[in-house]
Short mmCIF file of C-alpha atoms and ligand atoms in Angstrom, two decimals:
data_model
loop_
_atom_site.label_atom_id
_atom_site.label_comp_id
_atom_site.label_asym_id
_atom_site.label_seq_id
_atom_site.Cartn_x
_atom_site.Cartn_y
_atom_site.Cartn_z
CA MET A 3 0.01 -0.02 0.04
CA GLN A 4 1.16 3.43 -0.82
CA LEU A 5 1.55 5.74 2.13
CA PRO A 6 0.05 7.95 3.31
CA LEU A 7 -3.33 5.99 3.10
CA THR A 8 -6.27 8.42 2.71
CA GLY A 9 -9.90 8.08 2.98
CA SER A 10 -13.31 9.91 3.56
CA CYS A 11 -16.90 9.50 4.50
CA GLN A 12 -19.53 9.09 1.69
CA CYS A 13 -20.15 12.77 1.14
CA ARG A 14 -16.37 13.60 1.37
CA ALA A 15 -16.82 16.26 4.10
CA VAL A 16 -14.67 14.28 6.59
CA ARG A 17 -11.28 13.08 5.43
CA TYR A 18 -8.45 11.23 7.11
CA ARG A 19 -4.88 10.04 6.49
CA CYS A 20 -2.70 7.26 7.91
CA THR A 21 1.04 7.45 7.86
CA ALA A 22 1.67 3.82 8.58
CA ALA A 23 0.72 0.67 6.86
CA PRO A 24 -2.07 -1.48 8.40
CA SER A 25 -1.03 -3.77 11.07
CA SER A 26 -3.74 -6.02 9.89
CA ILE A 27 -7.15 -6.14 8.02
CA TYR A 28 -9.84 -8.53 8.91
CA ALA A 29 -13.59 -9.11 8.52
CA CYS A 30 -15.90 -9.00 11.57
CA HIS A 31 -19.18 -10.86 11.37
CA CYS A 32 -20.61 -9.74 14.65
CA THR A 33 -24.18 -8.44 14.64
CA GLU A 34 -22.98 -4.92 15.65
CA CYS A 35 -20.91 -4.73 12.46
CA GLN A 36 -23.82 -6.17 10.47
CA ARG A 37 -26.14 -3.49 11.89
CA GLN A 38 -23.67 -0.65 11.65
CA SER A 39 -22.64 -1.55 8.00
CA GLY A 40 -25.98 -2.62 6.87
CA SER A 41 -24.30 -5.58 5.32
CA ALA A 42 -23.00 -9.18 5.99
CA PHE A 43 -19.85 -7.98 7.86
CA GLY A 44 -17.56 -5.01 8.48
CA MET A 45 -13.86 -4.83 7.38
CA SER A 46 -11.55 -3.44 9.96
CA ILE A 47 -8.00 -1.96 9.55
CA LEU A 48 -5.87 -2.06 12.59
CA MET A 49 -3.74 1.03 12.71
CA PRO A 50 -1.41 2.55 15.27
CA ARG A 51 -3.47 5.34 16.59
CA GLU A 52 -0.61 7.97 16.28
CA ALA A 53 -0.50 7.17 12.51
CA PHE A 54 -4.24 8.20 12.13
CA SER A 55 -5.50 11.66 11.86
CA PHE A 56 -8.46 13.65 10.41
CA THR A 57 -7.40 16.12 7.85
CA GLN A 58 -10.85 17.68 7.01
CA GLY A 59 -14.31 18.08 8.48
CA ALA A 60 -15.64 17.71 12.03
CA PRO A 61 -16.52 14.11 12.91
CA ARG A 62 -18.76 13.34 15.76
CA THR A 63 -18.41 10.54 18.44
CA TRP A 64 -20.78 8.04 19.75
CA THR A 65 -19.63 5.81 22.46
CA ARG A 66 -20.93 2.23 22.82
CA SER A 67 -19.97 -0.65 25.04
CA SER A 68 -18.83 -4.01 23.53
CA ASP A 69 -19.88 -7.42 24.73
CA SER A 70 -17.21 -7.42 27.24
CA GLY A 71 -18.45 -4.04 28.73
CA ARG A 72 -15.40 -2.16 27.23
CA MET A 73 -16.12 1.29 25.85
CA ILE A 74 -15.50 2.14 22.13
CA ASP A 75 -15.56 5.62 20.73
CA CYS A 76 -17.14 5.52 17.25
CA MET A 77 -16.35 8.45 15.02
CA PHE A 78 -18.57 9.26 12.10
CA CYS A 79 -19.56 12.09 9.65
CA PRO A 80 -22.39 14.04 11.21
CA ASP A 81 -23.77 14.81 7.64
CA CYS A 82 -23.83 11.50 5.78
CA GLY A 83 -23.45 9.27 8.83
CA THR A 84 -20.67 7.14 7.47
CA ARG A 85 -18.66 5.46 10.21
CA ILE A 86 -14.90 6.13 9.84
CA VAL A 87 -13.03 4.86 12.80
CA HIS A 88 -13.42 3.04 16.14
CA LEU A 89 -11.20 4.04 19.10
CA PRO A 90 -11.22 1.47 21.83
CA GLN A 91 -10.85 3.27 25.18
CA HIS A 92 -8.95 0.40 26.70
CA SER A 93 -6.52 0.25 23.83
CA PRO A 94 -5.32 3.88 23.55
CA GLY A 95 -2.61 2.96 21.06
CA LEU A 96 -5.05 1.53 18.47
CA ALA A 97 -7.37 2.86 15.82
CA ILE A 98 -9.66 0.59 13.97
CA ILE A 99 -10.60 2.07 10.62
CA ARG A 100 -13.53 0.94 8.45
CA ALA A 101 -11.73 -0.30 5.43
CA GLY A 102 -14.45 0.54 2.89
CA THR A 103 -13.80 4.27 3.58
CA LEU A 104 -10.26 4.25 1.97
CA ASP A 105 -9.95 6.26 -1.24
CA ASP A 106 -8.45 3.19 -2.81
CA THR A 107 -9.87 -0.11 -1.57
CA ARG A 108 -8.13 -2.25 -4.25
CA SER A 109 -5.21 -3.27 -1.98
CA VAL A 110 -7.44 -4.28 0.94
CA LYS A 111 -6.58 -8.00 1.75
CA LEU A 112 -8.13 -9.89 4.58
CA ALA A 113 -6.02 -11.69 7.03
CA GLY A 114 -8.91 -13.55 8.65
CA HIS A 115 -12.45 -13.51 9.96
CA ILE A 116 -13.77 -12.88 13.45
CA TRP A 117 -17.18 -13.53 15.08
CA THR A 118 -17.95 -16.27 12.51
CA ALA A 119 -20.58 -17.77 14.96
CA SER A 120 -22.86 -14.98 13.68
CA ARG A 121 -21.77 -14.91 10.09
CA GLN A 122 -24.52 -15.14 7.48
CA PRO A 123 -25.17 -18.83 6.71
CA TRP A 124 -24.33 -18.49 3.03
CA PHE A 125 -20.83 -17.05 3.94
CA GLU A 126 -18.08 -19.67 3.94
CA VAL A 127 -14.83 -18.80 5.49
CA PRO A 128 -12.14 -19.40 2.92
CA ALA A 129 -10.19 -22.55 3.42
CA GLY A 130 -6.95 -21.95 5.37
CA SER A 131 -8.09 -18.58 6.54
CA ILE A 132 -7.82 -17.56 10.14
CA ALA A 133 -11.13 -17.66 11.85
CA TYR A 134 -12.41 -16.90 15.37
CA GLU A 135 -15.91 -17.92 16.55
CA ARG A 136 -15.99 -14.82 18.67
CA GLN A 137 -13.62 -11.98 19.73
CA PRO A 138 -9.97 -13.15 19.50
CA PRO A 139 -7.99 -12.93 22.70
CA ASP A 140 -5.53 -10.67 20.97
CA PHE A 141 -4.73 -9.80 17.37
CA ALA A 142 -1.29 -11.45 17.22
CA ARG A 143 -2.24 -14.13 14.64
CA LEU A 144 -4.18 -11.74 12.49
CA ILE A 145 -1.14 -9.42 12.52
CA GLU A 146 1.30 -12.16 11.66
CA ALA A 147 -0.97 -13.48 8.88
CA TYR A 148 -1.45 -10.06 7.41
CA ALA A 149 2.26 -9.39 7.26
CA ALA A 150 2.60 -12.57 5.09
CA ILE A 151 0.06 -11.49 2.56
CA ALA A 152 0.47 -7.60 2.61
CA ASP A 153 3.09 -7.13 -0.01
CA ARG A 154 2.29 -10.19 -2.14
CA PRO A 155 1.28 -9.27 -5.65
CA ASP A 156 -2.21 -10.31 -6.53
ZN1 LIG B 218 -19.96 12.65 5.10
ZN1 LIG B 219 -17.86 -6.44 14.64
#
């Protein structure tokens, strides 16, 4: 991926940039991601928080609690409603970006799938892919697997 990574909400009022490569990218099939995206799953980019910044617009924050009771700040465009990034309060070094908001999504490669227990029944996890039925205990395996595929030509 060419740095910096840039992206925006659907109306383009809110823009951001990332000065680091993703640590990992994965699909989340939890029902919160299904509801938030209006789709079968969400795609999340793990990014060091210091590498993420908004460059335009005034995003708003809505805070929700996760299954484990931890609080997550969810930032979105107040005009078009596009969710841009999740900032878990318990992991201040981490930003989780919605991958579909990138200006160029062609280089998004998935390292694995989480919350497959609530995946759509027609979705089959690709053979050999990392999969967790629920929240992984940590992201180590997803980070390792992403490093192996990140720079591989398609
Ligand atoms: Zn917008
Ligand atoms: Zn999710």
